[in-house]
Short mmCIF file of C-alpha atoms in Angstrom, two decimals:
data_model
loop_
_atom_site.label_atom_id
_atom_site.label_comp_id
_atom_site.label_asym_id
_atom_site.label_seq_id
_atom_site.Cartn_x
_atom_site.Cartn_y
_atom_site.Cartn_z
CA MET A 217 87.37 157.82 135.45
CA ARG A 218 88.91 161.77 136.26
CA ILE A 219 91.83 160.95 137.45
CA ARG A 220 92.86 157.73 135.26
CA SER A 221 92.22 161.30 132.31
CA LEU A 222 94.87 163.29 134.26
CA ASN A 223 97.42 161.12 134.30
CA ILE A 224 96.60 159.83 130.75
CA ILE A 225 97.78 163.80 130.19
CA ILE A 226 100.48 163.87 132.63
CA VAL A 227 102.36 160.87 130.15
CA VAL A 228 102.03 162.28 127.12
CA CYS A 229 102.85 165.59 128.33
CA LEU A 230 105.55 164.12 129.82
CA THR A 231 106.18 162.41 126.22
CA LEU A 232 106.63 165.70 124.79
CA LEU A 233 108.21 167.18 126.91
CA SER A 234 110.87 164.78 126.58
CA LYS A 235 110.98 164.81 122.35
CA ALA A 236 111.63 168.59 123.46
CA TRP A 237 115.10 167.41 124.78
CA ALA A 238 115.62 164.05 123.98
CA ALA A 239 115.94 161.95 120.68
CA ASN A 240 114.60 158.84 122.56
CA VAL A 241 112.19 157.98 124.87
CA ILE A 242 111.43 155.13 127.22
CA GLU A 243 108.17 154.90 126.95
CA GLY A 244 107.36 151.22 129.39
CA VAL A 245 109.48 148.37 131.06
CA ARG A 246 108.22 145.31 131.05
CA ILE A 247 108.84 142.68 133.80
CA TRP A 248 108.90 138.06 132.70
CA PRO A 249 110.02 135.84 135.70
CA ALA A 250 110.82 133.25 134.36
CA PRO A 251 111.98 129.66 136.51
CA GLU A 252 115.92 130.02 135.03
CA ASN A 253 115.87 134.10 134.44
CA THR A 254 114.66 137.47 134.23
CA ARG A 255 113.73 139.54 131.19
CA VAL A 256 113.41 143.17 131.90
CA VAL A 257 111.67 145.03 128.77
CA PHE A 258 111.66 147.79 128.29
CA ASP A 259 109.90 149.97 125.50
CA LEU A 260 111.73 152.32 123.25
CA ALA A 261 110.62 155.55 121.19
CA GLU A 262 113.72 155.04 118.75
CA LYS A 263 116.44 152.51 118.37
CA PRO A 264 118.25 152.63 122.54
CA ASP A 265 121.99 153.57 121.89
CA TYR A 266 122.94 152.15 125.63
CA SER A 267 126.53 150.92 127.30
CA TYR A 268 125.61 148.79 130.48
CA PHE A 269 128.65 147.86 133.92
CA PHE A 270 128.00 145.57 137.29
CA LEU A 271 128.28 146.98 140.50
CA SER A 272 128.62 144.65 143.65
CA ASN A 273 128.04 144.78 147.02
CA PRO A 274 124.86 145.04 147.19
CA ASN A 275 124.46 143.96 142.77
CA ARG A 276 123.57 146.21 140.81
CA LEU A 277 123.12 146.85 136.95
CA VAL A 278 123.57 149.93 135.26
CA ILE A 279 122.12 150.87 132.12
CA ASP A 280 122.61 154.66 130.66
CA PHE A 281 120.23 155.27 128.15
CA LYS A 282 122.01 157.74 126.48
CA ASN A 283 120.10 161.26 124.98
CA ALA A 284 117.19 159.48 125.98
CA ASN A 285 114.26 160.34 127.94
CA ASN A 286 112.37 157.92 129.96
CA VAL A 287 108.61 158.37 130.75
CA ALA A 288 107.74 154.85 132.08
CA PRO A 289 106.76 154.31 135.45
CA LEU A 290 108.84 151.89 137.34
CA ALA A 291 107.73 152.37 141.29
CA ASN A 292 106.40 148.09 142.23
CA LEU A 293 107.57 146.78 138.48
CA ALA A 294 109.73 143.76 140.65
CA LYS A 295 107.54 143.16 143.77
CA ASN A 296 106.31 139.74 141.89
CA ASP A 297 110.40 139.07 141.01
CA THR A 298 113.15 137.07 143.03
CA ARG A 299 115.59 138.37 141.28
CA ILE A 300 115.35 142.04 141.63
CA ASN A 301 114.23 144.77 144.20
CA ARG A 302 113.62 147.28 143.08
CA ILE A 303 113.83 149.71 139.59
CA ARG A 304 114.49 152.07 139.55
CA THR A 305 116.55 156.30 137.77
CA SER A 306 120.04 157.19 139.41
CA THR A 307 122.65 160.85 137.86
CA GLY A 308 123.91 159.27 134.89
CA LYS A 309 126.73 160.20 132.93
CA TYR A 310 125.58 161.67 130.15
CA LYS A 311 123.97 164.46 129.50
CA ASN A 312 120.10 164.32 128.31
CA SER A 313 119.89 160.48 128.91
CA THR A 314 118.67 158.41 132.08
CA ARG A 315 120.62 156.49 134.13
CA ILE A 316 118.44 152.69 134.53
CA VAL A 317 119.60 150.72 138.23
CA LEU A 318 118.18 147.37 138.78
CA ASP A 319 118.54 145.90 141.59
CA LEU A 320 119.64 143.19 142.27
CA ASN A 321 118.72 140.23 144.86
CA SER A 322 121.95 138.58 143.93
CA ALA A 323 125.18 138.10 140.68
CA TYR A 324 123.91 136.42 138.02
CA THR A 325 125.07 135.76 134.20
CA GLU A 326 122.97 138.90 131.61
CA THR A 327 122.73 138.89 128.21
CA ILE A 328 122.28 142.44 127.02
CA PHE A 329 119.92 142.45 123.68
CA PRO A 330 118.79 145.59 120.96
CA LEU A 331 115.17 144.23 119.17
CA ALA A 332 114.02 146.20 115.65
CA PRO A 333 110.71 146.81 115.55
CA THR A 334 107.68 143.94 114.24
CA GLY A 335 104.89 142.46 115.32
CA PRO A 336 102.84 144.33 117.72
CA TYR A 337 105.74 145.74 118.95
CA GLY A 338 108.55 148.74 118.93
CA ASN A 339 112.07 149.47 119.71
CA ARG A 340 113.13 147.10 122.55
CA LEU A 341 115.67 146.20 124.63
CA VAL A 342 115.91 143.17 126.59
CA VAL A 343 117.82 141.38 129.68
CA ASP A 344 118.11 139.37 130.53
CA LEU A 345 119.24 137.94 134.09
CA LEU A 346 120.10 134.05 134.26
CA ASP A 347 120.40 132.29 137.81
CA LYS A 348 123.83 131.12 137.49
CA ALA A 349 123.65 127.65 137.75
CA LYS A 350 126.13 124.40 137.27
CA LYS A 351 125.61 122.77 133.93
CA VAL A 352 122.44 119.32 133.16
CA VAL A 353 124.25 116.99 132.09
CA VAL A 354 121.77 114.77 130.86
CA VAL A 355 123.35 111.33 131.45
CA HIS A 356 121.41 108.85 130.20
CA LYS A 357 120.51 105.48 132.16
CA PRO A 358 118.76 102.64 132.48
CA LYS A 359 115.21 103.56 133.83
CA ASP A 360 113.70 102.09 136.26
CA ASN A 361 111.31 99.41 136.19
CA LYS A 362 107.21 99.54 136.25
CA ARG A 363 108.85 104.09 135.95
CA ASP A 364 106.14 106.11 134.27
CA VAL A 365 105.72 107.30 130.82
CA ILE A 366 106.58 110.64 130.69
CA ILE A 367 104.99 113.26 128.06
CA GLY A 368 106.50 116.92 127.91
CA ILE A 369 103.52 119.10 127.53
CA ASP A 370 104.75 122.96 125.61
CA ALA A 371 102.64 125.34 125.93
CA GLY A 372 102.84 127.64 123.09
CA HIS A 373 104.64 130.79 122.64
CA GLY A 374 104.12 132.97 126.46
CA GLY A 375 105.37 136.10 127.92
CA GLU A 376 106.97 138.65 125.61
CA ASP A 377 106.11 136.14 122.46
CA PRO A 378 101.63 136.70 122.22
CA GLY A 379 100.97 134.41 119.40
CA SER A 380 97.93 135.28 117.22
CA ILE A 381 96.64 137.70 118.74
CA SER A 382 92.44 137.87 118.35
CA LYS A 383 89.83 140.30 116.79
CA ASN A 384 89.57 141.44 120.73
CA GLY A 385 92.78 141.88 121.44
CA THR A 386 93.57 138.08 123.02
CA TYR A 387 96.56 136.20 123.16
CA GLU A 388 96.81 132.72 121.98
CA LYS A 389 100.25 132.37 124.70
CA LYS A 390 97.09 132.85 126.84
CA ILE A 391 95.05 130.02 125.59
CA THR A 392 97.74 127.52 125.23
CA LEU A 393 98.80 127.86 128.34
CA SER A 394 94.53 126.68 129.83
CA ILE A 395 94.51 124.00 127.66
CA ALA A 396 98.17 122.68 128.70
CA LYS A 397 97.62 122.72 132.08
CA ARG A 398 93.96 121.27 132.05
CA LEU A 399 96.09 118.25 130.14
CA GLU A 400 98.73 118.33 133.22
CA ALA A 401 96.57 117.50 135.21
CA ILE A 402 94.73 114.65 133.70
CA VAL A 403 97.93 112.64 133.12
CA ASN A 404 98.90 113.38 136.09
CA LYS A 405 95.81 111.81 136.85
CA GLU A 406 96.81 109.13 134.85
CA PRO A 407 98.45 105.46 136.68
CA GLY A 408 101.43 104.14 134.99
CA MET A 409 102.19 108.27 133.33
CA ARG A 410 103.08 112.15 134.14
CA ALA A 411 102.94 115.00 132.35
CA VAL A 412 105.69 117.82 132.36
CA MET A 413 104.96 121.13 131.04
CA VAL A 414 107.69 123.10 129.14
CA ARG A 415 106.15 126.15 130.83
CA GLY A 416 103.89 126.66 133.82
CA GLY A 417 103.70 130.93 133.92
CA ASP A 418 103.52 133.78 131.40
CA TYR A 419 106.80 133.46 130.26
CA PHE A 420 109.29 133.63 127.79
CA VAL A 421 110.81 129.90 126.11
CA ASN A 422 113.38 129.39 123.38
CA LEU A 423 112.16 127.70 121.40
CA ASN A 424 115.59 125.68 121.12
CA LYS A 425 115.28 125.59 124.58
CA ARG A 426 112.23 123.26 124.27
CA THR A 427 113.29 120.93 123.68
CA GLN A 428 116.52 120.58 125.51
CA ILE A 429 114.13 121.03 128.32
CA ALA A 430 111.98 118.09 126.42
CA ARG A 431 114.96 116.09 126.59
CA GLN A 432 116.46 117.12 130.40
CA LYS A 433 113.68 115.57 130.72
CA GLN A 434 113.96 112.18 129.35
CA VAL A 435 110.36 113.23 127.74
CA ASP A 436 108.06 110.07 126.11
CA PHE A 437 106.42 112.36 124.57
CA LEU A 438 106.22 115.88 123.44
CA VAL A 439 103.02 117.55 122.92
CA SER A 440 102.98 121.37 121.36
CA ILE A 441 99.75 122.96 122.71
CA HIS A 442 98.88 126.87 120.16
CA ALA A 443 95.78 128.10 119.04
CA ASP A 444 96.99 129.91 115.04
CA ALA A 445 95.67 132.24 113.54
CA PHE A 446 95.36 132.98 109.14
CA ARG A 447 95.38 136.75 107.27
CA THR A 448 91.29 134.91 106.74
CA SER A 449 88.09 134.67 109.29
CA GLN A 450 87.22 131.55 106.93
CA PRO A 451 89.64 128.81 108.17
CA ARG A 452 87.88 127.47 111.33
CA GLY A 453 88.34 123.38 112.74
CA ALA A 454 91.72 121.97 114.92
CA SER A 455 94.92 119.51 113.11
CA VAL A 456 97.94 118.39 113.73
CA TRP A 457 101.44 118.82 112.74
CA ILE A 458 103.95 116.65 112.88
CA VAL A 459 107.74 117.06 111.01
CA ASN A 460 108.89 113.74 108.34
CA ASP A 461 110.90 113.47 105.12
CA SER A 462 108.77 114.51 102.46
CA ARG A 463 108.02 118.38 104.42
CA ALA A 464 104.86 119.44 102.08
CA GLN A 465 104.84 122.54 101.41
CA SER A 466 101.02 123.80 101.61
CA GLU A 467 100.47 127.39 101.93
CA LEU A 468 99.19 127.38 106.33
CA SER A 469 102.35 125.14 106.27
CA LYS A 470 104.91 128.37 105.04
CA TRP A 471 102.30 131.31 107.04
CA MET A 472 103.25 128.82 110.25
CA ARG A 473 107.19 128.09 109.76
CA SER A 474 106.86 132.34 109.28
CA ARG A 475 104.55 133.23 112.42
CA GLU A 476 107.28 130.75 114.28
CA GLN A 477 110.47 132.64 113.58
CA ASN A 478 108.61 136.10 113.83
CA SER A 479 107.88 135.05 117.28
CA GLU A 480 111.40 134.43 117.92
CA LEU A 481 112.17 138.31 117.27
CA LEU A 482 109.60 138.62 119.79
CA GLY A 483 109.71 136.41 122.69
CA GLY A 484 113.94 136.04 121.62
CA GLY A 485 116.15 137.16 119.96
CA GLY A 486 116.43 134.11 117.45
CA GLU A 487 120.28 133.77 116.33
CA LEU A 488 120.98 136.92 118.47
CA ILE A 489 121.70 134.92 121.63
CA LYS A 490 122.60 131.53 120.26
CA LYS A 491 125.47 129.91 121.97
CA THR A 492 127.58 128.67 119.13
CA ASN A 493 128.86 125.11 121.55
CA ASP A 494 125.81 124.10 120.71
CA ASP A 495 124.99 120.64 122.44
CA ASN A 496 122.54 119.72 119.95
CA LEU A 497 124.82 118.89 117.93
CA ALA A 498 125.50 115.49 119.41
CA VAL A 499 121.84 114.27 118.81
CA PHE A 500 121.15 115.04 115.13
CA LEU A 501 124.35 113.29 114.75
CA ALA A 502 122.76 110.64 116.17
CA ASP A 503 120.17 110.42 112.84
CA LEU A 504 119.47 106.02 113.53
CA THR A 505 116.93 107.42 116.20
CA LYS A 506 115.00 109.41 113.56
CA ASP A 507 112.99 106.85 111.45
CA LYS A 508 111.85 105.51 114.72
CA SER A 509 110.32 109.29 116.44
CA LEU A 510 109.22 109.69 113.27
CA GLU A 511 106.44 106.92 112.72
CA ILE A 512 106.13 107.12 116.68
CA SER A 513 105.01 111.12 115.96
CA ASP A 514 102.97 110.39 112.93
CA GLN A 515 100.61 107.22 114.61
CA MET A 516 100.14 109.79 117.97
CA ALA A 517 98.81 112.29 115.81
CA ARG A 518 96.41 109.72 114.05
CA ASN A 519 95.29 108.51 117.03
CA VAL A 520 94.47 111.97 118.06
CA ILE A 521 92.56 113.46 115.43
CA LEU A 522 90.53 109.95 115.48
CA GLU A 523 89.78 111.57 119.36
CA LEU A 524 89.38 115.44 119.32
CA LYS A 525 86.78 114.23 115.86
CA LYS A 526 84.23 113.55 117.92
CA VAL A 527 84.78 116.84 120.16
CA THR A 528 85.23 119.43 117.51
CA LYS A 529 85.42 120.89 113.64
CA MET A 530 88.88 119.75 111.96
CA HIS A 531 90.45 121.61 109.81
CA LYS A 532 92.22 118.48 108.50
CA SER A 533 92.04 114.59 108.83
CA THR A 534 94.95 113.76 108.47
CA PRO A 535 98.50 114.56 109.77
CA GLN A 536 100.27 118.04 108.58
CA ASN A 537 104.08 118.84 107.94
CA ALA A 538 106.16 121.17 108.36
CA SER A 539 109.49 121.83 109.36
CA LEU A 540 109.26 123.96 112.62
CA ALA A 541 111.95 124.67 115.48
CA VAL A 542 109.83 122.20 118.62
CA LEU A 543 109.32 118.90 116.30
CA LYS A 544 112.57 119.02 114.66
CA SER A 545 114.14 117.58 117.90
CA SER A 546 114.58 113.73 115.42
CA ASP A 547 115.41 111.53 119.24
CA ILE A 548 112.47 113.44 120.72
CA PRO A 549 108.71 112.00 119.02
CA SER A 550 106.99 115.20 119.75
CA MET A 551 103.49 117.03 117.53
CA LEU A 552 102.09 119.81 117.54
CA VAL A 553 98.47 120.59 118.48
CA GLU A 554 96.61 124.05 116.60
CA THR A 555 93.46 123.96 118.60
CA GLY A 556 91.77 125.98 116.71
CA PHE A 557 91.88 129.23 115.00
CA ILE A 558 91.12 132.36 116.94
CA SER A 559 90.88 134.27 114.07
CA ASN A 560 87.34 132.59 113.63
CA SER A 561 84.74 133.55 115.38
CA TYR A 562 83.28 129.74 116.07
CA ASP A 563 85.77 129.13 116.75
CA PHE A 564 86.97 131.68 118.99
CA LYS A 565 84.45 131.86 120.74
CA ASN A 566 84.36 127.37 121.56
CA LEU A 567 88.46 127.57 122.21
CA MET A 568 87.59 131.05 125.34
CA SER A 569 84.98 127.68 126.66
CA SER A 570 86.31 125.40 129.70
CA THR A 571 85.03 123.31 128.71
CA HIS A 572 86.01 122.89 125.74
CA GLN A 573 88.54 123.86 126.60
CA LYS A 574 88.68 120.07 129.24
CA LYS A 575 87.72 118.25 125.96
CA LEU A 576 91.02 119.35 123.56
CA ALA A 577 92.16 118.44 126.69
CA ASN A 578 90.44 115.15 127.65
CA ALA A 579 90.71 114.05 123.47
CA ILE A 580 95.06 114.73 123.44
CA PHE A 581 95.01 112.44 126.47
CA THR A 582 93.14 109.38 124.99
CA GLY A 583 95.21 109.90 122.16
CA MET A 584 98.33 108.99 124.28
CA LYS A 585 96.72 107.01 126.70
CA ASN A 586 95.51 104.28 123.26
CA TYR A 587 98.78 104.81 121.04
CA PHE A 588 101.28 103.95 125.01
CA VAL A 589 99.06 101.70 126.05
CA LYS A 590 99.21 99.67 122.61
CA TYR A 591 102.87 100.56 122.28
CA PRO A 592 103.87 101.51 126.28
CA PRO A 593 108.02 102.47 126.66
CA ALA A 594 110.38 99.20 127.81
CA GLY A 595 110.41 99.04 131.31
CA SER A 596 107.49 101.39 131.83
CA LEU A 597 104.47 100.68 134.36
CA LEU A 598 101.82 100.66 131.52
CA ALA A 599 104.02 97.39 130.05
CA SER A 600 103.98 95.19 133.18
CA LEU A 601 100.31 96.26 132.39
CA LYS A 602 99.66 94.83 128.77
CA PRO A 603 99.27 90.77 128.74
CA SER A 604 101.30 88.53 127.00
CA LYS A 605 101.00 86.72 124.30
CA HIS A 606 100.86 81.93 124.19
CA LYS A 607 101.08 80.20 121.84
CA ILE A 608 99.17 76.89 121.71
CA SER A 609 101.62 74.16 121.37
CA ARG A 610 101.40 70.37 121.52
CA GLY A 611 100.39 68.76 124.82
CA GLU A 612 99.17 72.01 125.62
CA SER A 613 96.21 72.50 127.96
CA LEU A 614 94.11 75.38 129.16
CA SER A 615 94.87 74.66 132.55
CA LEU A 616 98.48 73.69 132.49
CA ILE A 617 98.69 77.31 130.17
CA ALA A 618 97.27 78.77 133.50
CA HIS A 619 99.66 77.22 136.50
CA LYS A 620 102.69 78.32 134.30
CA TYR A 621 101.14 81.79 134.67
CA LYS A 622 99.67 82.11 137.86
CA VAL A 623 96.40 82.85 136.44
CA SER A 624 92.96 81.03 137.02
CA VAL A 625 90.76 79.10 134.21
CA LYS A 626 88.01 81.48 134.21
CA GLN A 627 91.15 84.43 133.63
CA LEU A 628 92.42 83.02 130.86
CA LYS A 629 88.09 81.42 129.06
CA LEU A 630 87.28 85.66 130.11
CA ALA A 631 90.06 86.88 128.67
CA ASN A 632 89.98 85.15 125.16
CA ASN A 633 86.20 84.81 125.04
CA LEU A 634 85.95 80.62 125.63
CA LYS A 635 82.93 78.76 126.24
CA THR A 636 84.85 76.05 126.68
CA ASP A 637 88.54 74.78 127.91
CA VAL A 638 89.12 73.38 124.51
CA VAL A 639 91.70 75.16 122.60
CA ARG A 640 94.05 74.01 119.66
CA VAL A 641 97.21 74.01 118.65
CA GLY A 642 99.30 77.35 116.95
CA GLN A 643 96.24 79.20 119.28
CA THR A 644 97.46 82.60 120.42
CA LEU A 645 95.82 83.70 123.48
CA THR A 646 95.91 86.66 125.60
CA ILE A 647 97.61 86.04 129.34
CA PRO A 648 95.89 88.57 132.03
CA LYS A 649 97.50 90.92 134.00
#
């Protein structure tokens, strides 16, 4: 305890001393490694005044914070990152400035931008180091026969964006990732189905990037997992959200849209780093798929609600509508599942329970599976397992039909609950596989 108290006193003293000669202070540095990029976030007392440049042999990113002092510890910050060897200070070119050097393992594409205070964060400078890779071009080739049905699983928030925060400081991003991983495991155990995670760890993924990942993986359906918080503690229970033409403007719907916009500022700078060459444009122009996508989303949401009712209280018992970015790609059927309110003490206790998380994941999976068993995508294994139908024509007998489909008469009778071998013209039989 004495050592900890002494460290706190030292940091406070350094902060006070730094303000004596510098207008700004680097109060903290955070690193968020992700599969395709590493994000470094500098937390500052004031808006940063900075410049930067790259050096090679070895690769380095040098950032000069003008009229600023650093009190953040830098040792071992990058020990778990594959792109940064270390972060250190060096002699700067400006008086009363701090030079931060990132020793890099390779050359990267960079995006560097400041962010104004919002939510739980103050002024920040964000550095994104992206792997230099060839652009992924999605070629929609005919999928193999008996392929897996691919479920995209999006764990809401992550990294720099904590999502909602409970009274005791638990972040929504932790709960959503835990439920998403449980859902992933259940999906991958099911023959004919396979899960694709939009994010598999604690890092931020831009909202537009989430649907791009789903499109690149050619998912059949995208489910986004969330655990909401409202401005009061009264609301509780789960709900399922989709986008449709009505776009209902309930109070909760407006609250969710506002929260989503704030999350973009927390995590990615939103429109500050959006590219003008939007690959999604061609998709949005192909609006012919929109109605079918919305139909699938609505039916899927109703299936999932039926299963969620068995394991948790429902805040809404029918699919809700909101214009949320993760749901708006017209070529990808999708839904957003709010698993409960972490602002409600009863819901929060359940959401922190591994048993309850498993029940939620199983309910979501069962609802999706029931839909795909009934309406399997063409060429999938589930489609090959779906029983076909045969309508009896004049002159056909049960034995003739059994021979035609290479099944036994006994199998036909069991599949159709027949007590005798007698069939009638116009009768429809289920042909078992």
